Amino acid sequence: MILESLVTTLNADGAPHLAPMGPRVEGKFERFTLRPFPTSNTYCNLLRHPEGVIHVTDDALLLAKAALGEVDPLPAMKAAERVKGFVLADSCRYFEFRVQSIDNSAERVSIDVEVVHTGRQRDFWGFNRAKHAVVEAAILATRMHLIPRGETAAEFEKLRIIVNKTGGPDEREAMEFLDSRLRGAL
Amino acid sequence: MILESLVTTLNADGAPHLAPMGPRVEGKFERFTLRPFPTSNTYCNLLRHPEGVIHVTDDALLLAKAALGEVDPLPAMKAAERVKGFVLADSCRYFEFRVQSIDNSAERVSIDVEVVHTGRQRDFWGFNRAKHAVVEAAILATRMHLIPRGETAAEFEKLRIIVNKTGGPDEREAMEFLDSRLRGAL
């Protein structure tokens, strides 16, 4: 099972780095396999300091902004308990982890991590079609260069209808944000 | 915001009735507006006994089966605390409610309900594309008669790819189940 999550790692200057990531969840959230691109900050950070935090969130707006690398300023964070790292203050659950092994023999790196501490902060909202449409639209936005232009636009419009019918202000803001980036790129 | 939920009401014989429903959530899950079809069992049950339970679940397989009216036997339930009704034992959170007002002047009935008791049982899994693809596939399956055949099939195949990439055995079983019903109907 793949979790669409937010991952924090430690930059060289000790500041937090935030990135969206779809790790494979093993067991009952006891281990994860991360698959960052070898050029990503997350990968560089984990080579330098092999600890971080994976978050379960229902904040589709934050996920969308993170997917396009435009979270500025970073949301409120607190120090992790068992690792040197940062926890998103508004996440639902989080998993502080330590790297067990790194396999960089393929195009995508594969990093096995072990959870050393778990915290819960609030309930996940629940199944909401709009939140998920935003997640799909964000994935679409990061893959624009791989998909024919008309296809992206048509898919985006379908997702927008779902957001308008079932979402709230945050989900509509997320679609406006993604739409402006898509228009800029097309 | 619309919650894709499971709702239990009381049948005439006192047995639980389970139905998927997309109520509008008001405030912090303090009130909901249900919009059942006037021919539905949920509506008839609420006219007879104006209490029930709305559940937040991440069980996409159960939601898919409930959407096609094929949950047999019903999953484990326990008696509600503050209303005469039933709570799904495996749900994440639940909201025991009492009907405040019913407006049946339009095609879809509009029922305002007030939450009188809230419970939480376990964490929601988190954002998973496969779980949501199953929800979308289930909605598609209930609307087959409204959508051109080829369009339904194409959309279903897109959702299946997401489930295979990001889901687990339950999500794949849900797609097999929905696929068999779609094939039967097409």
Short mmCIF file of C-alpha atoms in Angstrom, two decimals:
data_model
loop_
_atom_site.label_atom_id
_atom_site.label_comp_id
_atom_site.label_asym_id
_atom_site.label_seq_id
_atom_site.Cartn_x
_atom_site.Cartn_y
_atom_site.Cartn_z
CA MET A 1 0.00 0.00 0.00
CA ILE A 2 1.29 3.42 -0.99
CA LEU A 3 0.72 6.34 1.39
CA GLU A 4 0.58 9.82 -0.15
CA SER A 5 2.52 11.52 2.61
CA LEU A 6 4.67 14.48 3.53
CA VAL A 7 8.26 13.78 4.57
CA THR A 8 10.59 16.05 6.50
CA THR A 9 14.37 15.65 6.45
CA LEU A 10 17.23 17.79 7.70
CA ASN A 11 18.98 20.24 5.37
CA ALA A 12 22.76 20.78 5.65
CA ASP A 13 22.12 23.97 7.65
CA GLY A 14 19.88 22.11 10.12
CA ALA A 15 16.65 23.60 8.73
CA PRO A 16 13.72 21.31 7.84
CA HIS A 17 13.10 20.21 4.25
CA LEU A 18 9.51 19.29 3.30
CA ALA A 19 8.65 17.02 0.39
CA PRO A 20 5.63 15.00 -0.75
CA MET A 21 6.41 11.32 -1.10
CA GLY A 22 4.54 8.07 -1.76
CA PRO A 23 6.33 5.49 0.39
CA ARG A 24 5.29 1.85 0.51
CA VAL A 25 3.93 1.02 3.95
CA GLU A 26 5.08 -2.27 5.47
CA GLY A 27 3.15 -4.02 8.23
CA LYS A 28 1.18 -1.76 10.53
CA PHE A 29 3.20 1.36 9.69
CA GLU A 30 6.31 -0.17 11.27
CA ARG A 31 8.55 0.13 8.22
CA PHE A 32 8.43 2.13 5.00
CA THR A 33 10.23 1.99 1.67
CA LEU A 34 10.97 5.45 0.28
CA ARG A 35 11.77 5.87 -3.42
CA PRO A 36 13.17 9.36 -3.95
CA PHE A 37 14.85 10.52 -7.15
CA PRO A 38 18.66 10.48 -6.76
CA THR A 39 18.69 14.21 -7.57
CA SER A 40 16.20 15.09 -4.81
CA ASN A 41 16.95 17.04 -1.66
CA THR A 42 15.31 14.31 0.40
CA TYR A 43 17.82 11.75 -0.89
CA CYS A 44 20.82 14.05 -0.32
CA ASN A 45 19.57 14.88 3.16
CA LEU A 46 19.11 11.21 4.11
CA LEU A 47 22.63 10.37 2.93
CA ARG A 48 23.97 13.09 5.24
CA HIS A 49 21.63 12.50 8.18
CA PRO A 50 19.72 9.19 8.00
CA GLU A 51 16.65 10.24 10.01
CA GLY A 52 13.37 11.97 9.22
CA VAL A 53 9.61 12.00 9.75
CA ILE A 54 6.78 10.65 7.53
CA HIS A 55 3.37 12.28 8.06
CA VAL A 56 -0.20 11.14 7.42
CA THR A 57 -2.07 14.33 6.49
CA ASP A 58 -5.48 15.21 5.08
CA ASP A 59 -4.31 18.68 4.06
CA ALA A 60 -4.62 18.41 0.28
CA LEU A 61 -3.78 22.10 -0.19
CA LEU A 62 -0.42 21.69 1.57
CA LEU A 63 0.27 18.50 -0.40
CA ALA A 64 -0.46 20.31 -3.69
CA LYS A 65 1.87 23.18 -2.82
CA ALA A 66 4.60 20.81 -1.66
CA ALA A 67 4.28 18.81 -4.90
CA LEU A 68 5.19 21.95 -6.85
CA GLY A 69 7.90 22.95 -4.37
CA GLU A 70 6.05 26.11 -3.35
CA VAL A 71 5.54 25.91 0.40
CA ASP A 72 6.85 29.25 1.61
CA PRO A 73 6.89 29.90 4.48
CA LEU A 74 6.99 26.34 5.81
CA PRO A 75 4.05 25.37 8.07
CA ALA A 76 4.48 25.24 11.85
CA MET A 77 6.77 22.43 13.01
CA LYS A 78 8.00 21.02 16.31
CA ALA A 79 11.12 19.05 17.15
CA ALA A 80 10.83 15.27 16.72
CA GLU A 81 11.12 13.20 19.91
CA ARG A 82 13.33 10.26 19.04
CA VAL A 83 15.20 11.48 15.96
CA LYS A 84 16.89 14.72 15.00
CA GLY A 85 14.16 16.12 12.75
CA PHE A 86 10.86 17.98 12.50
CA VAL A 87 7.19 17.10 12.94
CA LEU A 88 4.44 19.01 11.08
CA ALA A 89 2.33 20.51 13.88
CA ASP A 90 -0.95 20.09 11.98
CA SER A 91 -0.53 16.53 10.66
CA CYS A 92 -2.85 13.65 11.66
CA ARG A 93 -0.19 11.03 12.52
CA TYR A 94 3.56 10.89 12.13
CA PHE A 95 6.31 8.30 12.05
CA GLU A 96 9.84 9.22 13.11
CA PHE A 97 12.22 6.96 11.19
CA ARG A 98 15.80 5.86 10.84
CA VAL A 99 17.31 4.60 7.57
CA GLN A 100 18.08 0.86 7.57
CA SER A 101 19.46 0.40 4.06
CA ILE A 102 19.82 2.25 0.77
CA ASP A 103 19.76 0.58 -2.64
CA ASN A 104 20.85 2.98 -5.39
CA SER A 105 21.43 0.43 -8.14
CA ALA A 106 18.25 1.45 -10.05
CA GLU A 107 16.99 4.78 -11.51
CA ARG A 108 14.87 5.43 -8.42
CA VAL A 109 16.68 4.94 -5.12
CA SER A 110 15.05 2.52 -2.69
CA ILE A 111 15.45 3.36 1.00
CA ASP A 112 14.17 1.07 3.75
CA VAL A 113 13.41 2.88 6.96
CA GLU A 114 12.34 1.69 10.40
CA VAL A 115 9.85 3.60 12.53
CA VAL A 116 11.32 4.42 15.94
CA HIS A 117 8.50 6.61 17.27
CA THR A 118 4.85 7.25 16.34
CA GLY A 119 2.63 10.16 17.30
CA ARG A 120 -0.97 11.12 16.64
CA GLN A 121 -2.26 14.68 16.72
CA ARG A 122 -5.74 14.76 15.22
CA ASP A 123 -8.25 12.74 13.23
CA PHE A 124 -8.05 12.37 9.47
CA TRP A 125 -11.14 14.06 7.99
CA GLY A 126 -12.39 10.96 6.16
CA PHE A 127 -13.20 10.02 2.56
CA ASN A 128 -13.76 13.26 0.67
CA ARG A 129 -13.76 13.17 -3.12
CA ALA A 130 -12.48 16.76 -3.36
CA LYS A 131 -9.40 16.16 -1.21
CA HIS A 132 -8.52 13.21 -3.36
CA ALA A 133 -9.24 15.04 -6.60
CA VAL A 134 -6.68 17.62 -5.43
CA VAL A 135 -4.13 14.83 -4.82
CA GLU A 136 -4.74 13.49 -8.34
CA ALA A 137 -4.54 17.01 -9.82
CA ALA A 138 -1.24 17.62 -8.01
CA ILE A 139 0.20 14.36 -9.38
CA LEU A 140 -1.01 15.44 -12.83
CA ALA A 141 0.70 18.81 -12.41
CA THR A 142 4.05 17.17 -11.62
CA ARG A 143 3.74 14.94 -14.71
CA MET A 144 2.69 17.60 -17.21
CA HIS A 145 5.83 17.13 -19.25
CA LEU A 146 4.99 13.41 -19.74
CA ILE A 147 1.33 13.72 -20.77
CA PRO A 148 -0.21 15.29 -23.92
CA ARG A 149 -1.44 18.82 -23.23
CA GLY A 150 -5.13 18.26 -24.12
CA GLU A 151 -5.30 15.15 -21.95
CA THR A 152 -3.98 17.02 -18.91
CA ALA A 153 -6.48 19.85 -19.38
CA ALA A 154 -9.46 17.49 -19.83
CA GLU A 155 -8.51 15.42 -16.78
CA PHE A 156 -8.03 18.57 -14.73
CA GLU A 157 -11.51 19.83 -15.63
CA LYS A 158 -13.08 16.54 -14.49
CA LEU A 159 -11.28 16.84 -11.16
CA ARG A 160 -12.40 20.45 -10.80
CA ILE A 161 -16.06 19.43 -11.08
CA ILE A 162 -15.58 16.95 -8.21
CA VAL A 163 -13.86 19.61 -6.07
CA ASN A 164 -16.65 22.14 -6.66
CA LYS A 165 -19.32 19.59 -5.75
CA THR A 166 -17.75 18.03 -2.67
CA GLY A 167 -14.96 20.28 -1.34
CA GLY A 168 -14.51 23.34 0.83
CA PRO A 169 -12.51 26.58 0.47
CA ASP A 170 -9.10 24.87 0.93
CA GLU A 171 -9.71 22.33 -1.81
CA ARG A 172 -10.95 25.06 -4.18
CA GLU A 173 -7.88 27.16 -3.38
CA ALA A 174 -5.67 24.16 -4.14
CA MET A 175 -7.29 23.75 -7.58
CA GLU A 176 -6.87 27.48 -8.33
CA PHE A 177 -3.21 27.19 -7.35
CA LEU A 178 -2.61 24.09 -9.49
CA ASP A 179 -4.58 25.59 -12.38
CA SER A 180 -2.41 28.72 -12.39
CA ARG A 181 0.74 26.57 -12.51
CA LEU A 182 -0.70 24.38 -15.27
CA ARG A 183 -1.62 27.46 -17.33
CA GLY A 184 1.86 28.85 -16.82
CA ALA A 185 3.39 25.62 -18.12
CA LEU A 186 1.08 24.79 -21.02
CA MET B 1 -17.69 19.44 2.52
CA ILE B 2 -19.19 16.10 1.55
CA LEU B 3 -18.19 13.00 3.54
CA GLU B 4 -18.38 9.66 1.74
CA SER B 5 -19.75 7.73 4.69
CA LEU B 6 -21.70 4.68 5.77
CA VAL B 7 -25.01 5.28 7.56
CA THR B 8 -26.94 2.84 9.71
CA THR B 9 -30.65 3.22 10.44
CA LEU B 10 -33.22 0.96 12.06
CA ASN B 11 -35.42 -1.30 9.94
CA ALA B 12 -39.07 -1.90 10.90
CA ASP B 13 -38.08 -5.22 12.48
CA GLY B 14 -35.37 -3.56 14.61
CA ALA B 15 -32.49 -4.91 12.48
CA PRO B 16 -29.77 -2.53 11.22
CA HIS B 17 -29.87 -1.14 7.69
CA LEU B 18 -26.53 -0.13 6.13
CA ALA B 19 -26.24 2.38 3.28
CA PRO B 20 -23.47 4.50 1.74
CA MET B 21 -24.29 8.20 1.84
CA GLY B 22 -22.56 11.50 1.09
CA PRO B 23 -23.88 13.88 3.76
CA ARG B 24 -22.83 17.51 3.94
CA VAL B 25 -20.79 18.08 7.12
CA GLU B 26 -21.60 21.24 9.07
CA GLY B 27 -19.14 22.78 11.52
CA LYS B 28 -16.79 20.35 13.23
CA PHE B 29 -18.93 17.29 12.54
CA GLU B 30 -21.67 18.65 14.82
CA ARG B 31 -24.47 18.59 12.26
CA PHE B 32 -25.01 16.84 8.93
CA THR B 33 -27.43 17.24 6.06
CA LEU B 34 -28.46 13.90 4.56
CA ARG B 35 -29.99 13.78 1.07
CA PRO B 36 -31.49 10.32 0.56
CA PHE B 37 -33.76 9.42 -2.33
CA PRO B 38 -37.41 9.39 -1.20
CA THR B 39 -37.65 5.75 -2.29
CA SER B 40 -34.67 4.67 -0.14
CA ASN B 41 -34.80 2.45 2.93
CA THR B 42 -32.75 5.04 4.83
CA TYR B 43 -35.45 7.67 4.27
CA CYS B 44 -38.30 5.30 5.24
CA ASN B 45 -36.40 4.21 8.32
CA LEU B 46 -35.71 7.79 9.46
CA LEU B 47 -39.40 8.69 9.06
CA ARG B 48 -40.28 5.79 11.35
CA HIS B 49 -37.41 6.16 13.83
CA PRO B 50 -35.54 9.50 13.52
CA GLU B 51 -32.15 8.31 14.79
CA GLY B 52 -29.10 6.68 13.24
CA VAL B 53 -25.30 6.62 13.01
CA ILE B 54 -22.96 8.18 10.39
CA HIS B 55 -19.52 6.54 10.10
CA VAL B 56 -16.13 7.74 8.88
CA THR B 57 -14.51 4.67 7.35
CA ASP B 58 -11.45 3.92 5.22
CA ASP B 59 -12.81 0.52 4.18
CA ALA B 60 -13.26 1.10 0.45
CA LEU B 61 -14.21 -2.56 -0.14
CA LEU B 62 -17.15 -2.31 2.27
CA LEU B 63 -18.20 1.02 0.73
CA ALA B 64 -18.13 -0.52 -2.76
CA LYS B 65 -20.27 -3.47 -1.69
CA ALA B 66 -22.69 -1.21 0.17
CA ALA B 67 -23.00 1.04 -2.89
CA LEU B 68 -24.30 -1.94 -4.86
CA GLY B 69 -26.48 -3.15 -1.99
CA GLU B 70 -24.52 -6.36 -1.59
CA VAL B 71 -23.28 -6.47 1.98
CA ASP B 72 -24.34 -9.90 3.16
CA PRO B 73 -23.81 -10.76 5.91
CA LEU B 74 -23.61 -7.33 7.52
CA PRO B 75 -20.28 -6.52 9.22
CA ALA B 76 -19.98 -6.68 13.02
CA MET B 77 -21.97 -3.98 14.82
CA LYS B 78 -22.51 -2.87 18.39
CA ALA B 79 -25.40 -1.00 19.98
CA ALA B 80 -25.15 2.80 19.80
CA GLU B 81 -24.81 4.61 23.14
CA ARG B 82 -27.12 7.59 22.97
CA VAL B 83 -29.57 6.62 20.22
CA LYS B 84 -31.45 3.45 19.33
CA GLY B 85 -29.22 2.25 16.52
CA PHE B 86 -26.05 0.44 15.47
CA VAL B 87 -22.35 1.30 15.24
CA LEU B 88 -20.02 -0.44 12.74
CA ALA B 89 -17.42 -2.13 14.93
CA ASP B 90 -14.58 -1.53 12.47
CA SER B 91 -15.21 2.13 11.55
CA CYS B 92 -12.74 4.93 12.30
CA ARG B 93 -15.14 7.44 13.87
CA TYR B 94 -18.90 7.59 14.25
CA PHE B 95 -21.59 10.16 14.91
CA GLU B 96 -24.84 9.12 16.56
CA PHE B 97 -27.54 11.52 15.34
CA ARG B 98 -31.11 12.61 15.80
CA VAL B 99 -33.22 14.12 13.00
CA GLN B 100 -33.96 17.84 13.45
CA SER B 101 -35.99 18.58 10.34
CA ILE B 102 -37.02 16.99 7.04
CA ASP B 103 -37.62 18.93 3.83
CA ASN B 104 -39.26 16.75 1.18
CA SER B 105 -40.34 19.50 -1.18
CA ALA B 106 -37.63 18.67 -3.79
CA GLU B 107 -36.72 15.48 -5.71
CA ARG B 108 -34.02 14.62 -3.16
CA VAL B 109 -35.16 14.80 0.45
CA SER B 110 -33.03 17.04 2.69
CA ILE B 111 -32.69 15.90 6.31
CA ASP B 112 -30.89 17.98 8.92
CA VAL B 113 -29.51 15.92 11.77
CA GLU B 114 -27.78 16.84 15.01
CA VAL B 115 -24.93 14.77 16.44
CA VAL B 116 -25.71 13.67 20.00
CA HIS B 117 -22.71 11.41 20.57
CA THR B 118 -19.31 10.89 18.90
CA GLY B 119 -16.97 7.92 19.16
CA ARG B 120 -13.58 7.04 17.73
CA GLN B 121 -12.31 3.50 17.27
CA ARG B 122 -9.19 3.57 15.13
CA ASP B 123 -7.10 5.76 12.83
CA PHE B 124 -8.03 6.42 9.23
CA TRP B 125 -5.33 4.89 7.03
CA GLY B 126 -4.43 8.15 5.25
CA PHE B 127 -4.34 9.34 1.64
CA ASN B 128 -4.17 6.27 -0.56
CA ARG B 129 -4.92 6.65 -4.26
CA ALA B 130 -6.25 3.09 -4.53
CA LYS B 131 -8.84 3.49 -1.78
CA HIS B 132 -10.11 6.61 -3.48
CA ALA B 133 -10.06 5.02 -6.91
CA VAL B 134 -12.36 2.34 -5.47
CA VAL B 135 -14.72 5.04 -4.15
CA GLU B 136 -14.80 6.66 -7.61
CA ALA B 137 -15.31 3.27 -9.28
CA ALA B 138 -18.20 2.51 -6.91
CA ILE B 139 -19.85 5.85 -7.72
CA LEU B 140 -19.35 5.07 -11.42
CA ALA B 141 -20.98 1.67 -10.92
CA THR B 142 -24.09 3.21 -9.37
CA ARG B 143 -24.38 5.69 -12.27
CA MET B 144 -23.85 3.25 -15.13
CA HIS B 145 -27.36 3.85 -16.47
CA LEU B 146 -26.58 7.60 -16.82
CA ILE B 147 -23.19 7.40 -18.57
CA PRO B 148 -22.31 6.09 -22.08
CA ARG B 149 -20.99 2.53 -21.94
CA GLY B 150 -17.56 3.20 -23.50
CA GLU B 151 -16.93 6.12 -21.16
CA THR B 152 -17.65 3.99 -18.07
CA ALA B 153 -15.32 1.24 -19.26
CA ALA B 154 -12.47 3.66 -20.08
CA GLU B 155 -12.78 5.46 -16.76
CA PHE B 156 -12.87 2.15 -14.92
CA GLU B 157 -9.64 1.01 -16.57
CA LYS B 158 -7.86 4.21 -15.50
CA LEU B 159 -8.97 3.62 -11.92
CA ARG B 160 -7.84 -0.01 -12.07
CA ILE B 161 -4.29 1.07 -12.98
CA ILE B 162 -4.18 3.30 -9.89
CA VAL B 163 -5.46 0.46 -7.67
CA ASN B 164 -2.87 -1.98 -9.00
CA LYS B 165 -0.06 0.53 -8.44
CA THR B 166 -0.98 1.83 -4.99
CA GLY B 167 -3.45 -0.54 -3.32
CA GLY B 168 -3.52 -3.76 -1.36
CA PRO B 169 -5.56 -6.99 -1.57
CA ASP B 170 -8.80 -5.35 -0.31
CA GLU B 171 -8.71 -2.61 -2.91
CA ARG B 172 -7.99 -5.13 -5.68
CA GLU B 173 -10.86 -7.32 -4.46
CA ALA B 174 -13.15 -4.27 -4.53
CA MET B 175 -12.23 -3.58 -8.17
CA GLU B 176 -12.83 -7.23 -9.12
CA PHE B 177 -16.22 -7.07 -7.42
CA LEU B 178 -17.20 -3.80 -9.16
CA ASP B 179 -15.86 -5.06 -12.49
CA SER B 180 -18.00 -8.19 -12.32
CA ARG B 181 -21.10 -6.06 -11.63
CA LEU B 182 -20.22 -3.65 -14.44
CA ARG B 183 -19.76 -6.53 -16.87
CA GLY B 184 -23.07 -7.99 -15.81
CA ALA B 185 -24.80 -4.69 -16.52
CA LEU B 186 -23.10 -3.64 -19.77
#
